[in-house]
Coordinates of N, CA and C in Angstrom, one line a residue:
M1205 N 26.0 -38.6 149.5 CA 25.5 -37.1 149.1 C 26.0 -36.1 149.3
P1206 N 25.8 -35.0 148.8 CA 26.1 -33.6 148.7 C 24.5 -33.1 150.1
N1207 N 25.3 -32.5 150.5 CA 24.3 -31.1 151.2 C 23.8 -30.0 151.0
P1208 N 22.2 -30.6 150.7 CA 21.8 -29.4 150.4 C 22.2 -28.2 150.3
D1209 N 21.7 -27.1 149.5 CA 22.4 -25.9 149.6 C 22.0 -25.1 149.4
R1210 N 20.3 -25.7 148.1 CA 19.2 -24.9 147.7 C 17.9 -25.3 147.8
H1211 N 16.9 -24.6 148.3 CA 15.8 -25.8 148.5 C 14.9 -25.7 146.8
L1212 N 13.8 -25.9 146.2 CA 13.4 -25.8 145.7 C 11.7 -25.9 145.5
W1213 N 10.5 -25.1 145.9 CA 9.1 -25.7 146.3 C 8.9 -25.2 144.9
L1214 N 7.6 -26.4 144.7 CA 6.6 -26.2 143.5 C 5.3 -25.9 144.0
L1215 N 4.4 -25.6 143.1 CA 2.7 -25.2 143.6 C 2.3 -25.1 142.4
P1216 N 2.2 -26.5 141.8 CA 0.6 -26.0 141.7 C -0.3 -25.5 141.1
D1217 N -0.9 -25.2 139.9 CA -2.3 -24.7 140.6 C -3.5 -24.9 140.9
S1218 N -3.1 -26.4 140.3 CA -4.2 -26.7 141.3 C -4.7 -27.4 142.4
A1219 N -3.1 -27.1 142.7 CA -3.3 -26.8 144.7 C -3.0 -25.9 145.2
A1220 N -3.8 -24.6 144.3 CA -3.4 -23.3 145.2 C -4.6 -23.0 146.4
E1221 N -5.6 -23.4 145.3 CA -6.4 -22.5 146.3 C -6.5 -23.1 147.4
A1222 N -6.5 -24.6 147.8 CA -6.5 -25.1 149.1 C -5.3 -24.3 150.0
F1223 N -3.7 -24.2 148.9 CA -3.2 -23.8 149.6 C -3.1 -22.7 150.3
I1224 N -3.8 -22.0 149.6 CA -3.8 -20.4 150.2 C -4.6 -20.5 151.4
D1225 N -6.0 -21.3 151.2 CA -6.9 -21.0 152.4 C -6.3 -22.1 154.2
R1226 N -5.1 -23.1 153.8 CA -4.2 -23.4 154.9 C -3.2 -22.4 155.6
S1227 N -2.8 -21.5 154.7 CA -1.6 -20.9 155.0 C -2.4 -19.2 155.3
G1228 N -3.3 -19.2 155.5 CA -4.1 -17.7 155.8 C -4.2 -16.9 154.9
G1229 N -4.4 -16.8 153.5 CA -5.2 -16.0 152.6 C -4.3 -14.7 152.5
P1230 N -5.1 -14.0 152.1 CA -4.4 -12.2 151.7 C -3.9 -11.7 153.1
A1231 N -4.9 -12.0 154.7 CA -4.6 -11.7 155.4 C -3.3 -11.4 156.5
L1232 N -2.9 -12.8 155.6 CA -0.9 -13.0 155.8 C -0.2 -12.0 155.4
L1233 N -0.5 -11.4 154.5 CA 0.5 -10.4 153.7 C 0.4 -9.1 154.2
D1234 N 1.7 -8.1 153.8 CA 1.8 -6.7 155.1 C 1.0 -6.2 153.4
A1235 N 0.3 -4.8 154.0 CA -0.9 -3.7 153.5 C -0.3 -3.8 151.7
A1236 N 1.5 -3.9 152.5 CA 2.1 -2.9 150.3 C 2.3 -4.7 149.5
E1237 N 2.1 -6.0 150.2 CA 2.0 -6.7 149.6 C 0.4 -7.1 149.0
R1238 N -0.3 -6.7 149.8 CA -2.0 -7.1 149.6 C -1.9 -6.1 148.1
E1239 N -1.1 -5.1 148.1 CA -1.8 -3.6 147.1 C -1.1 -4.7 146.0
R1240 N -0.3 -4.6 146.1 CA 0.5 -5.0 144.8 C -0.3 -6.4 143.8
C1241 N -0.5 -7.5 144.5 CA -1.3 -8.3 144.1 C -2.7 -7.6 143.9
E1242 N -3.6 -7.1 144.3 CA -4.9 -6.6 143.9 C -4.8 -5.4 143.3
R1243 N -4.1 -5.2 142.6 CA -3.4 -4.2 141.2 C -3.2 -4.8 139.8
V1244 N -3.5 -6.2 139.8 CA -3.7 -6.9 138.8 C -5.3 -7.0 139.0
L1245 N -5.7 -7.1 138.2 CA -7.5 -7.5 137.3 C -7.9 -8.2 137.5
A1246 N -7.0 -9.3 136.2 CA -7.1 -10.5 136.3 C -7.2 -11.6 137.1
P1247 N -8.3 -11.9 137.6 CA -8.5 -13.2 139.2 C -7.5 -14.3 139.2
P1248 N -7.2 -14.9 137.5 CA -6.5 -16.0 138.3 C -5.2 -15.4 138.4
E1249 N -4.5 -14.6 137.2 CA -3.1 -13.8 137.8 C -3.1 -13.4 139.3
R1250 N -4.1 -12.5 140.1 CA -4.3 -12.1 141.4 C -4.0 -13.3 142.2
R1251 N -5.0 -14.0 141.6 CA -4.7 -15.7 142.6 C -3.2 -16.4 142.7
R1252 N -2.7 -16.4 141.0 CA -1.3 -16.9 141.7 C -0.4 -16.3 142.1
R1253 N -0.3 -13.9 142.5 CA 0.5 -13.5 143.0 C 0.7 -14.1 144.1
L1254 N -0.8 -13.8 144.6 CA -1.1 -14.2 145.9 C -0.5 -15.7 146.7
A1255 N -0.3 -16.5 145.6 CA -0.3 -17.7 146.2 C 1.3 -17.7 146.0
A1256 N 2.3 -16.8 145.4 CA 3.7 -17.2 145.2 C 4.4 -16.6 146.5
R1257 N 3.4 -14.9 147.5 CA 4.1 -14.4 147.9 C 3.4 -15.7 149.2
L1258 N 2.7 -16.6 149.6 CA 2.8 -17.0 150.8 C 3.1 -18.4 151.1
L1259 N 4.0 -18.8 149.1 CA 4.9 -19.8 148.7 C 6.0 -19.1 149.1
A1260 N 6.7 -17.8 149.5 CA 7.7 -17.7 149.9 C 7.8 -17.6 150.9
R1261 N 6.9 -17.5 151.7 CA 6.9 -17.2 153.6 C 7.2 -18.9 154.1
H1262 N 6.4 -19.8 153.5 CA 6.1 -21.2 153.5 C 7.6 -22.0 153.0
A1263 N 8.4 -21.1 152.5 CA 9.4 -22.1 151.7 C 10.5 -21.3 153.1
L1264 N 10.8 -20.4 153.7 CA 11.4 -19.5 154.6 C 10.9 -20.2 155.6
S1265 N 10.8 -20.0 155.8 CA 9.9 -20.9 157.5 C 9.9 -22.2 157.4
S1266 N 10.2 -22.9 156.0 CA 10.7 -24.2 156.5 C 11.7 -25.0 156.6
R1267 N 12.7 -23.5 156.3 CA 14.1 -23.7 156.7 C 14.5 -23.1 158.1
T1268 N 13.7 -22.3 158.2 CA 14.3 -21.8 159.6 C 13.1 -22.1 161.4
G1269 N 11.9 -22.8 160.9 CA 10.7 -23.0 161.8 C 10.1 -21.8 162.2
R1270 N 10.3 -20.9 161.7 CA 9.7 -18.8 162.5 C 7.7 -19.5 161.9
P1271 N 7.0 -18.7 162.3 CA 5.9 -18.7 161.6 C 6.3 -17.6 160.5
L1272 N 5.0 -18.6 159.8 CA 4.4 -18.0 158.4 C 4.1 -16.1 158.8
D1273 N 3.9 -15.9 159.9 CA 3.0 -14.6 159.9 C 4.6 -13.5 160.5
S1274 N 5.6 -14.3 160.7 CA 6.5 -13.4 161.5 C 7.6 -12.6 160.2
W1275 N 7.6 -13.1 158.8 CA 8.4 -12.6 158.1 C 8.2 -11.4 157.3
R1276 N 9.2 -10.4 157.0 CA 9.4 -9.2 156.4 C 9.9 -8.5 155.6
F1277 N 9.5 -8.0 154.9 CA 10.2 -8.1 153.4 C 10.3 -6.4 152.7
H1278 N 11.5 -6.3 152.4 CA 12.3 -4.8 151.5 C 12.0 -5.2 150.3
T1279 N 12.4 -4.3 149.5 CA 12.5 -4.4 148.3 C 14.2 -3.4 148.2
T1280 N 14.7 -4.2 147.2 CA 15.7 -3.4 147.2 C 15.8 -2.4 146.0
S1281 N 16.6 -2.2 145.8 CA 17.2 -1.2 144.0 C 16.5 -1.5 142.7
D1282 N 17.0 -2.9 142.9 CA 16.6 -3.4 141.4 C 15.1 -3.7 141.8
G1283 N 14.3 -3.7 142.5 CA 12.6 -3.9 142.4 C 12.6 -5.4 143.3
R1284 N 13.5 -5.8 143.6 CA 13.9 -7.6 144.2 C 13.4 -7.4 145.5
P1285 N 12.4 -8.1 146.0 CA 12.2 -8.9 147.4 C 12.9 -9.7 148.4
E1286 N 13.6 -8.9 149.5 CA 13.9 -9.4 149.9 C 13.7 -9.7 151.8
P1287 N 14.0 -11.0 152.3 CA 13.5 -11.0 153.5 C 14.1 -9.7 154.5
E1288 N 13.9 -9.3 155.3 CA 14.8 -8.1 156.3 C 15.7 -8.7 157.2
P1289 N 16.7 -7.8 156.9 CA 18.2 -8.6 157.9 C 17.5 -9.4 159.1
S1290 N 17.8 -10.3 159.5 CA 18.2 -11.0 160.7 C 19.6 -11.7 160.9
A1291 N 19.7 -11.6 162.6 CA 21.1 -12.5 163.0 C 21.1 -13.8 162.9
E1292 N 19.7 -14.1 162.7 CA 19.2 -15.7 162.7 C 19.4 -16.4 161.7
H1293 N 19.8 -15.6 160.1 CA 19.2 -16.5 159.4 C 19.8 -15.0 157.7
R1294 N 20.6 -16.0 157.1 CA 21.1 -15.8 155.9 C 20.7 -15.6 154.4
L1295 N 18.7 -15.6 154.4 CA 17.9 -16.6 153.0 C 18.3 -15.8 152.6
R1296 N 18.3 -16.3 151.3 CA 17.9 -15.3 150.4 C 16.5 -16.1 149.5
F1297 N 15.6 -15.4 148.5 CA 14.6 -16.3 147.9 C 14.3 -15.4 146.8
N1298 N 13.6 -16.3 145.6 CA 13.2 -15.9 143.9 C 12.2 -16.4 143.7
L1299 N 11.1 -15.8 143.4 CA 10.2 -15.8 142.5 C 9.4 -16.4 141.1
S1300 N 8.8 -17.3 140.9 CA 7.9 -17.5 139.0 C 6.9 -18.0 139.7
H1301 N 5.9 -17.6 138.5 CA 5.0 -18.4 138.5 C 4.8 -18.5 137.2
T1302 N 3.8 -19.0 136.4 CA 3.4 -19.0 135.9 C 2.2 -19.8 134.7
D1303 N 1.7 -20.3 133.7 CA 0.2 -20.6 133.5 C 0.5 -22.2 134.2
G1304 N 0.1 -22.1 135.4 CA -0.1 -23.8 136.1 C 0.8 -23.9 137.2
L1305 N 1.6 -22.7 137.2 CA 2.8 -23.3 138.3 C 3.3 -22.1 138.9
T1306 N 3.7 -22.1 140.3 CA 4.5 -21.7 140.8 C 6.1 -21.9 141.7
A1307 N 7.0 -21.5 141.7 CA 7.9 -22.0 142.4 C 8.5 -21.0 142.8
C1308 N 9.4 -21.6 143.9 CA 10.0 -20.7 144.3 C 11.8 -21.2 145.3
V1309 N 12.5 -21.0 144.9 CA 14.4 -21.0 145.3 C 13.8 -20.3 146.7
V1310 N 15.5 -21.3 148.1 CA 15.3 -20.0 148.7 C 17.2 -20.7 148.8
T1311 N 18.0 -20.5 149.3 CA 19.8 -20.2 149.3 C 20.0 -19.6 150.7
D1312 N 20.8 -20.1 151.4 CA 21.3 -19.6 152.6 C 22.9 -18.9 152.4
G1313 N 23.0 -18.7 153.5 CA 24.5 -17.7 153.3 C 24.7 -16.1 152.4
G1314 N 23.5 -16.0 152.5 CA 23.7 -14.8 151.6 C 23.8 -15.3 149.9
R1315 N 23.7 -15.9 149.3 CA 24.1 -16.7 147.8 C 23.0 -16.0 147.2
A1316 N 23.2 -15.2 146.2 CA 22.4 -14.9 145.4 C 21.8 -16.2 144.6
C1317 N 20.3 -16.3 144.3 CA 19.3 -16.8 144.0 C 19.0 -16.2 142.8
G1318 N 18.0 -17.3 141.4 CA 17.3 -17.4 140.7 C 16.4 -18.1 140.2
V1319 N 15.3 -18.1 139.9 CA 14.7 -19.5 139.9 C 13.4 -18.4 138.5
D1320 N 13.4 -19.6 137.5 CA 12.5 -18.7 136.3 C 11.7 -20.3 136.1
A1321 N 10.1 -20.1 135.6 CA 9.4 -21.2 135.4 C 8.8 -20.7 134.6
E1322 N 8.3 -21.7 133.2 CA 7.6 -21.5 131.6 C 7.4 -22.7 131.1
R1323 N 6.4 -22.9 130.6 CA 5.7 -23.6 130.0 C 6.1 -24.4 128.4
S1324 N 5.9 -25.5 128.7 CA 7.3 -25.9 127.8 C 6.9 -27.5 127.0
P1325 N 6.8 -27.7 125.8 CA 7.8 -26.9 125.1 C 7.5 -25.7 124.4
A1326 N 8.0 -25.0 123.8 CA 8.1 -23.4 123.5 C 6.7 -23.0 122.4
G1327 N 6.2 -22.4 122.3 CA 4.7 -22.1 121.1 C 6.2 -21.7 120.3
A1328 N 4.7 -21.7 118.9 CA 5.7 -21.3 117.8 C 6.1 -19.9 117.1
D1329 N 5.2 -19.5 118.3 CA 6.1 -17.8 118.1 C 6.9 -18.0 119.3
A1330 N 7.4 -18.1 119.9 CA 8.7 -18.4 120.3 C 9.7 -19.3 120.0
V1331 N 9.3 -20.1 119.2 CA 10.7 -21.0 118.3 C 10.8 -20.1 116.7
A1332 N 9.9 -19.5 116.7 CA 10.4 -18.6 115.5 C 10.7 -17.7 115.6
H1333 N 10.5 -16.5 116.9 CA 11.6 -14.8 117.3 C 12.2 -15.4 118.1
L1334 N 12.6 -16.3 120.2 CA 13.4 -16.2 120.8 C 14.4 -16.1 120.1
P1335 N 15.2 -17.4 119.2 CA 16.6 -17.0 119.4 C 17.0 -16.4 118.5
R1336 N 16.5 -15.1 117.6 CA 17.4 -14.3 117.2 C 17.8 -13.6 118.6
F1337 N 17.4 -13.6 119.7 CA 18.0 -12.8 121.3 C 19.3 -13.9 121.7
F1338 N 19.6 -15.1 120.5 CA 20.6 -16.0 121.7 C 21.3 -15.8 121.7
A1339 N 22.9 -16.2 122.2 CA 24.2 -16.0 121.6 C 24.5 -17.0 120.1
D1340 N 25.5 -16.8 119.6 CA 25.9 -17.5 118.0 C 26.0 -19.1 119.1
R1341 N 26.8 -19.5 119.6 CA 26.8 -20.6 120.3 C 25.6 -21.5 120.5
E1342 N 24.9 -20.9 121.1 CA 23.0 -21.5 121.3 C 23.0 -21.6 120.2
R1343 N 22.1 -21.0 119.4 CA 21.7 -21.0 117.6 C 22.4 -22.2 116.8
A1344 N 24.0 -22.1 117.6 CA 24.9 -23.0 116.7 C 23.9 -24.2 116.6
E1345 N 23.5 -24.9 118.3 CA 22.9 -26.0 119.4 C 22.0 -25.9 118.1
L1346 N 21.1 -24.9 118.6 CA 19.7 -24.8 118.2 C 19.8 -25.8 117.0
A1347 N 21.0 -25.5 116.0 CA 20.5 -25.2 114.1 C 20.8 -26.9 114.0
A1348 N 21.5 -28.0 115.5 CA 21.9 -28.8 115.2 C 21.1 -30.4 116.0
V1349 N 20.5 -29.7 116.5 CA 18.6 -30.0 117.0 C 17.5 -30.7 116.2
P1350 N 16.9 -31.6 116.1 CA 15.6 -32.4 115.7 C 14.8 -31.0 115.3
D1351 N 13.7 -30.7 114.8 CA 12.9 -30.1 114.6 C 11.6 -30.3 116.1
A1352 N 10.8 -31.6 115.8 CA 10.7 -31.9 116.8 C 11.4 -31.6 118.3
A1353 N 12.5 -31.8 118.7 CA 13.2 -31.6 119.9 C 13.3 -29.7 119.8
L1354 N 13.3 -29.2 119.1 CA 13.6 -26.9 118.9 C 12.6 -26.7 120.4
P1355 N 11.8 -27.2 120.6 CA 10.7 -25.8 121.2 C 11.1 -26.3 122.7
D1356 N 11.4 -27.3 123.0 CA 12.0 -27.8 124.6 C 13.7 -27.0 124.4
H1357 N 14.2 -27.2 123.5 CA 15.6 -26.5 123.8 C 15.1 -25.2 123.7
V1358 N 14.5 -24.0 123.1 CA 14.5 -22.9 123.0 C 13.6 -22.6 124.4
A1359 N 12.9 -23.2 124.9 CA 11.9 -23.3 126.1 C 13.4 -23.1 127.9
A1360 N 13.9 -23.9 127.4 CA 15.3 -24.4 128.5 C 16.2 -23.0 128.5
Y1361 N 16.7 -23.3 127.1 CA 17.2 -21.8 126.9 C 16.7 -20.5 127.5
W1362 N 15.7 -20.4 127.6 CA 14.8 -19.3 128.1 C 14.7 -18.9 128.9
V1363 N 14.5 -20.0 129.9 CA 14.5 -20.4 131.5 C 15.9 -20.2 132.1
L1364 N 16.9 -20.9 132.0 CA 17.9 -20.4 131.8 C 18.5 -19.0 132.5
K1365 N 18.6 -18.3 131.1 CA 18.7 -17.0 130.9 C 17.3 -16.6 132.2
E1366 N 16.5 -16.7 132.3 CA 15.7 -15.5 133.1 C 16.2 -15.8 134.2
A1367 N 16.6 -17.3 134.9 CA 16.7 -17.4 135.8 C 18.3 -16.7 136.5
Y1368 N 19.4 -16.3 136.0 CA 20.3 -16.1 136.0 C 20.7 -14.6 136.0
L1369 N 19.3 -13.8 135.2 CA 19.5 -13.1 135.2 C 18.8 -12.4 136.6
K1370 N 18.0 -13.2 137.0 CA 17.1 -12.5 137.8 C 17.9 -12.5 139.5
A1371 N 18.8 -14.0 139.2 CA 19.9 -14.0 140.3 C 21.0 -12.8 140.1
L1372 N 21.6 -12.1 139.1 CA 22.2 -11.1 138.2 C 21.8 -9.8 139.6
G1373 N 20.2 -9.6 139.8 CA 19.8 -8.3 140.3 C 19.3 -7.5 138.8
T1374 N 19.3 -8.0 137.2 CA 19.6 -7.3 136.2 C 18.4 -7.3 135.3
G1375 N 17.6 -8.2 135.6 CA 16.3 -9.0 134.6 C 16.4 -8.9 133.3
L1376 N 15.7 -8.2 132.2 CA 15.7 -8.5 131.0 C 16.0 -6.9 130.3
R1377 N 17.4 -6.0 131.3 CA 18.0 -5.5 130.4 C 18.6 -5.8 130.0
R1378 N 19.8 -6.9 130.9 CA 20.8 -7.3 129.6 C 20.9 -7.7 128.3
D1379 N 21.6 -7.2 127.5 CA 21.8 -8.1 126.5 C 21.9 -9.2 126.5
L1380 N 20.7 -10.3 126.0 CA 21.2 -12.1 126.1 C 22.0 -12.6 125.4
S1381 N 22.5 -11.9 124.5 CA 22.7 -12.2 123.1 C 24.4 -13.1 123.8
T1382 N 24.5 -11.6 124.8 CA 26.2 -11.8 125.8 C 26.0 -13.1 126.9
I1383 N 25.4 -13.9 127.2 CA 25.2 -14.7 128.1 C 24.3 -16.0 126.8
A1384 N 25.6 -16.9 127.3 CA 25.1 -18.2 126.5 C 25.2 -19.6 127.6
F1385 N 24.2 -20.7 126.9 CA 24.7 -21.7 127.9 C 24.6 -23.4 127.4
T1386 N 25.4 -23.7 127.8 CA 26.0 -25.1 126.7 C 26.0 -26.5 127.9
G1387 N 25.3 -27.6 127.6 CA 25.2 -29.2 128.4 C 23.9 -29.3 128.6
L1388 N 22.9 -28.7 128.0 CA 21.8 -29.0 128.6 C 20.9 -30.1 128.2
T1389 N 22.1 -31.1 127.2 CA 21.4 -32.1 126.5 C 22.3 -33.5 127.6
G1390 N 22.2 -33.3 129.1 CA 23.6 -34.1 129.7 C 24.7 -33.1 129.8
G1391 N 25.6 -34.0 131.0 CA 26.8 -33.9 131.7 C 25.9 -32.2 132.3
T1392 N 27.3 -31.1 132.5 CA 27.3 -29.9 133.6 C 26.6 -28.5 132.6
I1393 N 25.4 -27.9 133.1 CA 25.2 -26.9 132.1 C 26.3 -25.6 132.3
R1394 N 26.9 -25.0 131.2 CA 27.7 -24.4 131.7 C 27.7 -23.3 131.1
L1395 N 28.2 -22.3 132.1 CA 27.6 -20.5 131.0 C 28.7 -19.7 130.7
Y1396 N 28.8 -19.1 129.6 CA 29.2 -18.4 129.3 C 28.8 -16.9 129.0
D1397 N 29.6 -16.2 129.6 CA 28.9 -14.6 130.2 C 30.2 -13.3 129.8
T1398 N 30.1 -12.7 128.8 CA 30.6 -12.0 127.8 C 30.9 -10.7 129.1
G1399 N 30.6 -10.2 130.4 CA 30.4 -9.7 131.2 C 31.3 -10.1 132.5
E1400 N 31.5 -11.1 132.5 CA 32.1 -11.6 133.8 C 33.3 -12.4 134.1
P1401 N 34.3 -12.3 133.9 CA 36.0 -12.8 134.1 C 35.3 -15.0 134.8
E1402 N 36.1 -15.6 134.1 CA 36.3 -16.5 134.0 C 36.1 -17.3 135.5
P1403 N 36.7 -17.2 136.9 CA 36.6 -17.3 137.7 C 34.9 -16.8 138.8
A1404 N 34.8 -15.9 138.2 CA 33.4 -15.3 138.6 C 32.4 -16.3 137.8
R1405 N 32.1 -16.6 136.9 CA 31.5 -17.9 136.4 C 31.1 -18.9 136.7
R1406 N 32.5 -19.1 136.6 CA 32.6 -21.1 137.7 C 31.7 -20.7 138.5
R1407 N 31.4 -19.9 139.6 CA 30.8 -19.7 141.1 C 29.4 -20.2 140.8
W1408 N 29.0 -20.1 139.7 CA 27.1 -20.4 139.6 C 26.8 -22.1 139.1
H1409 N 26.0 -22.6 139.4 CA 25.6 -23.5 139.5 C 24.1 -23.9 139.0
F1410 N 23.5 -24.2 138.0 CA 22.5 -24.2 137.6 C 21.4 -25.7 137.5
D1411 N 19.8 -25.9 137.5 CA 19.5 -26.5 137.5 C 18.5 -26.7 136.9
L1412 N 18.1 -27.4 135.7 CA 17.2 -27.5 134.7 C 16.2 -28.5 135.0
I1413 N 14.6 -28.4 135.4 CA 14.3 -29.8 135.6 C 12.9 -29.2 134.6
H1414 N 12.3 -30.9 134.3 CA 10.6 -30.7 134.1 C 9.7 -31.3 135.4
P1415 N 8.8 -30.6 135.8 CA 8.7 -31.3 137.0 C 7.2 -31.3 136.7
S1416 N 6.6 -31.7 134.9 CA 5.3 -31.5 134.7 C 5.8 -32.0 132.5
P1417 N 5.0 -32.8 132.8 CA 5.1 -32.6 130.8 C 5.1 -31.4 130.4
G1418 N 4.1 -30.4 131.1 CA 3.8 -28.8 130.5 C 5.0 -27.9 131.1
H1419 N 5.8 -28.2 131.5 CA 6.4 -27.1 132.3 C 8.3 -27.1 131.9
V1420 N 9.2 -26.2 132.7 CA 10.2 -26.4 132.7 C 10.7 -25.0 133.4
V1421 N 11.8 -25.6 134.5 CA 12.1 -25.1 135.3 C 13.3 -24.1 135.3
A1422 N 13.9 -23.4 135.8 CA 15.8 -23.5 135.8 C 16.4 -23.3 137.5
V1423 N 17.0 -22.9 137.8 CA 17.1 -22.5 139.2 C 19.5 -22.0 139.5
A1424 N 19.2 -21.0 139.0 CA 20.3 -20.4 138.8 C 20.7 -20.4 140.1
A1425 N 21.6 -20.4 140.9 CA 22.2 -20.4 142.1 C 23.9 -20.1 142.3
A1426 N 24.6 -19.0 143.6 CA 26.3 -18.8 143.3 C 26.0 -19.6 144.5
E1427 N 27.8 -20.4 143.9 CA 28.5 -21.5 144.9 C 27.7 -22.7 145.3
G1428 N 26.7 -22.8 144.1 CA 26.2 -24.0 144.6 C 26.6 -25.4 143.9
T1429 N 26.4 -26.6 144.6 CA 27.1 -27.8 144.4 C 26.2 -28.8 143.4
P1430 N 27.2 -29.8 142.8 CA 26.4 -30.5 141.6 C 25.7 -31.6 143.0
G1431 N 24.1 -32.1 142.5 CA 23.1 -32.7 143.4 C 22.7 -31.6 144.9
G1432 N 22.9 -30.8 144.5 CA 22.6 -30.3 146.0 C 21.5 -29.5 146.5
L1433 N 20.3 -30.3 145.0 CA 19.2 -29.2 144.6 C 18.3 -30.0 146.0
V1434 N 17.2 -29.5 146.7 CA 15.9 -30.6 146.9 C 14.9 -29.8 146.3
T1435 N 14.0 -30.7 145.8 CA 13.0 -30.1 145.3 C 11.7 -31.1 145.4
T1436 N 10.4 -29.9 146.1 CA 9.9 -29.8 147.4 C 8.3 -29.8 146.2
T1437 N 7.6 -30.0 146.2 CA 5.9 -30.3 145.6 C 4.8 -30.3 146.0
L1438 N 4.1 -29.2 146.5 CA 3.4 -29.1 147.3 C 2.1 -29.7 146.3
T1439 N 1.1 -30.9 146.7 CA -0.2 -31.1 145.7 C -1.2 -31.1 146.7
S1440 N -1.6 -30.7 148.0 CA -2.6 -30.6 148.5 C -2.8 -29.5 149.5

């Protein structure tokens, strides 16, 4: 069995309230984090953002044994939160939340990582409009997919792109048609990126999982190994 090199924590909305209470709630966040959570007007989204910030602390503490309240973060130039540098660790993390699910991935060694969680299968509007932003080879693969499976494939392509771009730190500023994925239905997921030479593309590893019938999650990690993902779902 390969050694774990990336850890994914999943928090369903059904377990979020108990997790927030158990973790210490808003009092555990610093002032800037609380302000970012509270600026969201809709209570469900505000609660989901709070749960995500607490989940990051839980995931980082699970890897290091540090108390939840010991973590401090800085924001990079591309808007990504990172743990303050420490001689004790070189952990990095990334967060994603969607209706029903919050996800956090952690890597060590200073390795870039990204995660995206979305509802799956994709809705009718997404199936109709998202493929126009995909690469030619992805649209060719979609053309060969049975109609009944098309919504699942569209959602899978989307989360892979999001996870990869979050790991790069560019977000959706990149032209999505310059990035393609193959191997979604078995085998190894392979990246094609016109902006990266072949050796650089080979350093990335991708995981695509379906933690529930209504969700799909993609993880992108630099220097990841096959079978190196450990997933923990918090249910209470």
